[in-house]
Amino acid sequence: MGFAFNRRMAAPNTSSAPPHPVAVELVALTKRYAQGQPAVDSINLRIASGSYCCLLGPSGCGKSTTLRMIAGHESVTTGDVLLEGRNITDLPAAARGTAMMFQSFALFPHLSALDNVAFSLKMKGVAKDERRQRAQDLLERVAMGHLAERKPGELSGGQQQRVALARALITQPRVLLLDEPLSALDPFLRIQMRAELRRWQKELGLTFIHVTHSQEEAMALADTMVVMNHGLIEQVGSPHEVYNRPATEFIARFMGGHNVLDTPTGKIAVRNDHVQIAPAASTEAGVQAKVTDVEYQGTYVLLGLDAQNAGGTTGVSVMLPEAAFATRPYQLGDDVRLSWAPPHAHALAAA
Ligand code: ADP
Ligand code: MG
């Protein structure tokens, strides 16, 4: 799909001073809706300017609450939110320099693309000619200028997303906040739209903070992943760091593709494509296991096994390239030994 920004037009925030290195800083940020454990529990975080940051974690872990406190849509119980060094904790949403893009884009169905984009300027009392011109300029930037008079129902999902982006950008935000923007889309469109989000973010040089419960989506998009669990941040790092060095058992399991085992030296995580498998009789070293499942997946075969470790019997998986499986096709009930190169075993912090 062809699409390019008009580079002659200034990005929303190039007019002012050089960017602050930290777009958003959260300091001991806490949200308590009721008695008991807080929804967000004294989290500290610095998000670099111009980065794509994903807040990732299971449903209910506090992602949306965190994002809404940054946006000013939710009051802060204790702690602070700083935007480029300014304390914005008590500012109204419209005065913060943030903008929000919602799930399914939440466009007004009865308004044209142009009027959707111009809407917030209308609310601010900007004169009609000026707001239409600014909305048209932004639609041009996202290659939607020629469709400005269409209503959302007459646009594809991808075109609607561009209109939603233009609508969020019209307030000239420093930071764009996105709460599960792709989760209502069908899988094909979701993958297409996330590639566009990534491209926009790089083109605009804007900081994006994107909430998702999908580790696949976060890995595809993020410069920095912030993995949350029960209102706490468990790990912050690049997708590569988080996937290859999960800090905790929770993260190893949540990211998928890992086996968690109790060894004599402690609890470890090993990627399922880093596990070697051999017939039980072949070697003395390794973990004893029995094949319980064989799934053909195309380029590889996924074996399910019951492994004997210090914690008793544990379900594990091994990913074998198709060719490796073809030379030694393990079957249900086979007794095997599992091993891995020591650098591939990552120690996990105690829960
Ligand atoms: P996530 O976006 O990660 O799914 P949320 O931030 O929406 O999680 O919710 C975190 C916790 O706070 C959950 O236990 C949720 O039930 C609770 N919660 C969220 N919003 C409210 C609210 N408005 N009132 C009371 N509890 C809430
Ligand atoms: Mg949420």
XYZ file of C-alpha atoms and ligand atoms in Angstrom:
379
model
C 0.000 0.000 0.000
C 1.590 3.271 -1.097
C 1.823 5.979 1.509
C 4.298 8.713 2.293
C 4.435 11.799 4.392
C 4.826 15.180 2.847
C 8.255 15.955 4.207
C 8.032 19.646 3.431
C 5.466 20.084 6.150
C 6.884 20.612 9.620
C 6.373 17.849 12.160
C 4.050 18.961 14.972
C 6.820 19.707 17.437
C 9.757 20.895 15.378
C 8.952 24.547 15.924
C 10.072 24.727 19.556
C 13.277 24.025 21.487
C 15.319 20.809 21.059
C 13.401 17.868 22.452
C 13.816 16.936 26.084
C 15.531 13.517 26.254
C 12.784 12.092 28.468
C 9.274 12.454 27.067
C 7.408 11.029 30.035
C 8.579 10.233 33.533
C 6.452 8.469 36.126
C 7.545 8.916 39.729
C 6.120 6.551 42.352
C 2.862 6.714 40.417
C -0.004 5.053 42.258
C -3.717 4.567 41.611
C -5.951 3.157 44.281
C -9.589 2.726 43.254
C -10.575 0.936 46.447
C -9.072 -0.610 49.569
C -6.610 -3.419 48.971
C -3.896 -3.702 46.385
C -3.553 -0.582 44.208
C -4.377 -0.895 40.477
C -1.024 0.816 39.831
C 1.465 0.419 42.663
C 4.146 3.101 42.925
C 5.706 2.627 39.495
C 8.784 4.481 38.251
C 9.475 4.786 34.539
C 11.297 7.011 32.059
C 10.226 6.943 28.425
C 12.762 8.347 25.956
C 11.613 11.091 23.581
C 10.905 9.834 20.093
C 10.648 6.216 21.174
C 7.890 3.667 20.656
C 7.020 2.374 24.103
C 4.617 -0.517 24.675
C 2.973 -1.124 28.035
C 2.400 -4.867 28.005
C 0.732 -7.260 30.395
C -2.319 -9.405 31.033
C -5.812 -7.990 31.408
C -6.261 -6.084 34.669
C -2.549 -5.474 35.345
C -2.969 -1.679 35.309
C -1.940 -0.690 31.764
C -4.987 1.425 30.914
C -5.006 3.038 34.340
C -1.368 4.054 33.839
C -2.104 5.435 30.373
C -5.185 7.319 31.602
C -3.163 8.917 34.400
C -0.632 10.093 31.796
C -3.494 11.414 29.635
C -5.255 13.156 32.512
C -8.367 11.011 32.139
C -7.856 9.466 35.572
C -6.811 11.185 38.786
C -3.529 10.196 40.424
C -3.730 8.853 43.987
C -0.070 9.576 44.783
C 3.057 10.190 42.728
C 3.806 12.349 39.723
C 3.634 12.450 35.940
C 6.258 14.594 34.196
C 6.151 15.515 30.521
C 9.526 16.722 29.210
C 10.441 17.612 32.759
C 7.219 19.547 33.515
C 5.019 18.226 36.280
C 1.614 17.699 34.626
C 0.063 15.575 37.370
C -2.715 18.038 38.103
C -3.215 19.580 34.654
C -6.447 18.968 32.723
C -6.134 16.537 29.787
C -6.310 19.245 27.133
C -3.443 21.261 28.670
C -0.898 18.429 28.947
C 0.580 18.019 25.499
C -0.694 14.458 25.155
C -3.322 13.063 22.783
C -5.142 9.759 22.870
C -6.030 7.330 20.085
C -8.708 4.856 21.072
C -9.615 1.286 20.209
C -11.282 1.016 16.786
C -10.332 4.680 16.340
C -13.705 5.925 17.748
C -14.434 8.237 14.804
C -17.766 10.074 14.652
C -19.703 8.134 11.990
C -21.849 11.076 10.875
C -18.918 13.450 10.274
C -16.605 13.535 7.258
C -12.927 12.663 7.709
C -12.167 16.395 7.578
C -14.733 17.287 10.239
C -13.537 14.425 12.449
C -10.003 15.793 12.307
C -11.142 19.402 12.813
C -13.475 18.534 15.692
C -11.228 19.386 18.625
C -10.319 22.736 17.039
C -14.032 23.482 16.741
C -14.358 22.761 20.469
C -11.533 25.205 21.093
C -13.309 27.894 19.105
C -10.850 28.031 16.189
C -12.440 29.792 13.192
C -13.940 27.531 10.527
C -11.558 28.359 7.669
C -8.476 27.891 9.818
C -9.588 24.623 11.357
C -10.570 23.190 7.958
C -7.211 24.206 6.524
C -5.259 22.644 9.393
C -7.339 19.460 9.197
C -6.815 19.268 5.445
C -3.042 19.712 5.898
C -2.900 16.848 8.381
C -4.988 14.596 6.149
C -2.528 15.313 3.332
C 0.289 14.240 5.612
C -1.251 10.840 6.142
C -2.052 10.531 2.418
C -5.775 10.988 3.032
C -6.265 14.471 1.565
C -8.193 13.156 -1.439
C -10.698 11.367 0.808
C -11.361 14.264 3.200
C -15.092 14.427 2.460
C -15.727 10.699 3.007
C -17.489 9.491 6.146
C -15.762 6.778 8.246
C -18.180 4.126 6.925
C -16.934 4.846 3.399
C -13.286 4.256 4.353
C -11.262 1.066 4.808
C -9.934 0.161 8.251
C -6.487 1.403 7.300
C -7.871 4.711 6.043
C -9.901 5.111 9.238
C -6.750 4.613 11.265
C -5.030 7.404 9.349
C -7.976 9.722 10.005
C -7.830 8.824 13.700
C -4.121 9.602 13.744
C -4.659 12.956 12.032
C -7.401 13.740 14.536
C -5.055 13.000 17.436
C -2.221 15.042 15.902
C -4.254 18.193 15.342
C -3.701 19.263 18.932
C 0.082 19.135 18.268
C 0.799 16.648 21.059
C 4.296 15.814 22.309
C 3.206 12.284 23.123
C 0.592 10.073 21.482
C -1.172 7.597 23.767
C -2.801 4.519 22.244
C -4.956 2.117 24.247
C -5.265 -1.254 22.466
C -5.785 0.566 19.146
C -5.607 -2.648 17.098
C -7.360 -5.217 19.243
C -10.801 -4.908 17.621
C -9.420 -5.441 14.099
C -9.325 -8.732 12.248
C -5.895 -10.427 12.346
C -4.879 -9.500 8.804
C -5.707 -5.814 9.196
C -4.140 -5.769 12.658
C -0.751 -6.765 11.262
C -1.050 -4.272 8.413
C -2.062 -1.444 10.751
C 0.692 -2.080 13.231
C 3.244 -1.728 10.445
C 1.675 1.630 9.576
C 1.696 2.770 13.211
C 5.361 1.961 13.417
C 6.085 3.842 10.197
C 4.113 6.901 11.326
C 5.891 6.972 14.645
C 9.294 6.962 12.969
C 8.255 9.528 10.350
C 6.792 11.895 12.913
C 9.580 11.387 15.435
C 6.878 11.544 18.101
C 6.811 9.521 21.317
C 4.157 6.796 21.194
C 2.957 4.991 24.317
C 0.921 1.999 23.211
C -0.986 -0.292 25.570
C -1.442 -3.898 24.503
C -1.998 -7.319 26.066
C -0.356 -8.984 23.031
C 3.322 -9.824 23.433
C 3.532 -10.405 19.691
C 2.230 -6.895 18.985
C 4.552 -5.323 21.551
C 7.588 -7.143 20.151
C 6.706 -6.061 16.619
C 6.294 -2.400 17.562
C 8.297 -1.408 20.573
C 11.694 0.192 21.020
C 11.031 -0.305 24.719
C 8.706 -2.831 26.293
C 7.382 -2.219 29.798
C 5.966 -5.473 31.144
C 3.429 -5.040 33.943
C 1.891 -7.515 36.355
C -0.476 -6.786 39.263
C 0.067 -3.032 39.120
C 3.874 -3.346 39.123
C 6.528 -3.097 36.425
C 8.346 -6.453 36.189
C 10.780 -5.630 33.393
C 11.750 -2.791 31.072
C 13.869 -3.457 27.995
C 14.035 -3.844 24.246
C 11.981 -6.705 22.795
C 15.236 -8.594 22.283
C 16.294 -8.122 25.908
C 12.924 -9.078 27.334
C 12.511 -12.110 25.082
C 16.047 -13.387 25.518
C 16.487 -12.516 29.184
C 13.099 -12.708 30.864
C 13.657 -11.406 34.392
C 10.978 -13.454 36.099
C 8.994 -16.645 35.703
C 5.917 -14.538 34.987
C 7.643 -12.842 32.045
C 9.085 -16.097 30.686
C 5.603 -17.623 30.677
C 3.827 -14.498 29.447
C 6.223 -13.952 26.535
C 5.771 -17.569 25.437
C 8.290 -19.756 23.653
C 10.111 -20.502 26.916
C 10.345 -23.460 29.258
C 10.605 -22.821 32.972
C 12.478 -25.548 34.860
C 13.723 -26.147 38.379
C 17.342 -27.226 38.198
C 19.685 -28.072 41.065
C 21.117 -24.546 40.732
C 17.768 -22.729 40.692
C 14.851 -21.827 38.486
C 15.726 -21.167 34.825
C 14.089 -20.249 31.532
C 15.195 -21.834 28.240
C 13.755 -20.941 24.853
C 12.036 -23.905 23.250
C 14.168 -23.555 20.116
C 17.313 -23.749 22.262
C 16.488 -27.150 23.726
C 18.281 -30.148 22.226
C 16.543 -33.481 22.197
C 18.124 -36.938 22.014
C 16.934 -40.510 22.564
C 17.001 -41.402 26.272
C 19.766 -43.974 25.881
C 22.118 -41.685 23.985
C 23.600 -39.652 26.803
C 23.773 -39.472 30.545
C 23.488 -35.699 30.720
C 20.277 -33.712 30.537
C 16.711 -33.812 31.745
C 14.664 -36.960 31.324
C 11.369 -36.464 29.463
C 8.565 -38.265 27.648
C 6.945 -37.029 24.442
C 3.257 -36.232 24.991
C 2.394 -34.265 21.887
C 3.683 -33.830 18.315
C 2.369 -30.881 16.309
C 3.372 -30.153 12.741
C 3.548 -26.343 12.306
C 4.993 -25.912 8.823
C 8.597 -24.790 9.087
C 8.979 -26.580 12.397
C 7.523 -29.307 14.582
C 6.472 -28.511 18.141
C 6.928 -31.343 20.623
C 5.147 -31.350 23.970
C 6.884 -33.300 26.730
C 6.641 -34.160 30.393
C 10.055 -33.402 31.879
C 11.408 -34.627 35.220
C 12.986 -31.786 37.148
C 13.498 -30.768 40.760
C 9.935 -29.474 40.837
C 8.533 -32.894 39.791
C 6.959 -33.386 36.373
C 6.754 -30.212 34.289
C 5.230 -29.671 30.864
C 7.778 -28.324 28.377
C 7.924 -27.759 24.649
C 10.667 -28.186 22.082
C 10.672 -26.558 18.671
C 12.461 -28.609 16.040
C 13.170 -27.436 12.503
C 11.187 -29.582 10.084
C 14.353 -31.122 8.594
C 15.720 -32.088 12.029
C 12.436 -33.753 12.881
C 12.446 -35.595 9.544
C 15.805 -37.227 10.323
C 14.577 -38.400 13.730
C 10.784 -38.338 13.963
C 9.962 -38.612 17.662
C 6.603 -40.117 18.498
C 4.160 -40.068 21.368
C 5.501 -41.971 24.351
C 9.188 -41.784 23.328
C 11.620 -41.444 26.236
C 14.171 -38.728 25.537
C 16.766 -36.503 27.163
C 16.690 -32.733 26.906
C 19.739 -30.507 27.137
C 20.843 -26.986 26.269
C 24.033 -25.001 26.018
C 24.665 -23.304 29.388
C 24.470 -19.732 27.973
C 20.898 -20.463 26.882
C 19.693 -21.068 30.444
C 18.606 -17.798 32.065
C 18.299 -17.626 35.806
C 14.948 -16.263 36.970
C 14.450 -14.012 39.962
C 12.621 -15.720 42.798
C 8.886 -14.904 42.747
P -5.572 -3.255 32.042
O -5.732 -2.076 31.153
O -4.153 -3.687 32.214
O -6.445 -4.409 31.614
P -6.823 -1.588 34.062
O -5.862 -0.488 34.268
O -8.030 -1.306 33.238
O -6.043 -2.861 33.518
O -7.321 -2.096 35.466
C -6.439 -2.363 36.550
C -7.265 -2.753 37.765
O -8.047 -1.644 38.200
C -8.249 -3.876 37.508
O -8.322 -4.669 38.664
C -9.543 -3.157 37.270
O -10.635 -3.946 37.620
C -9.428 -1.955 38.183
N -10.145 -0.783 37.640
C -9.937 -0.213 36.440
N -10.718 0.861 36.283
C -11.454 0.966 37.409
C -12.448 1.915 37.873
N -12.831 2.942 37.109
N -12.969 1.695 39.100
C -12.568 0.672 39.877
N -11.625 -0.233 39.511
C -11.066 -0.083 38.294
Mg -6.935 -1.878 29.391
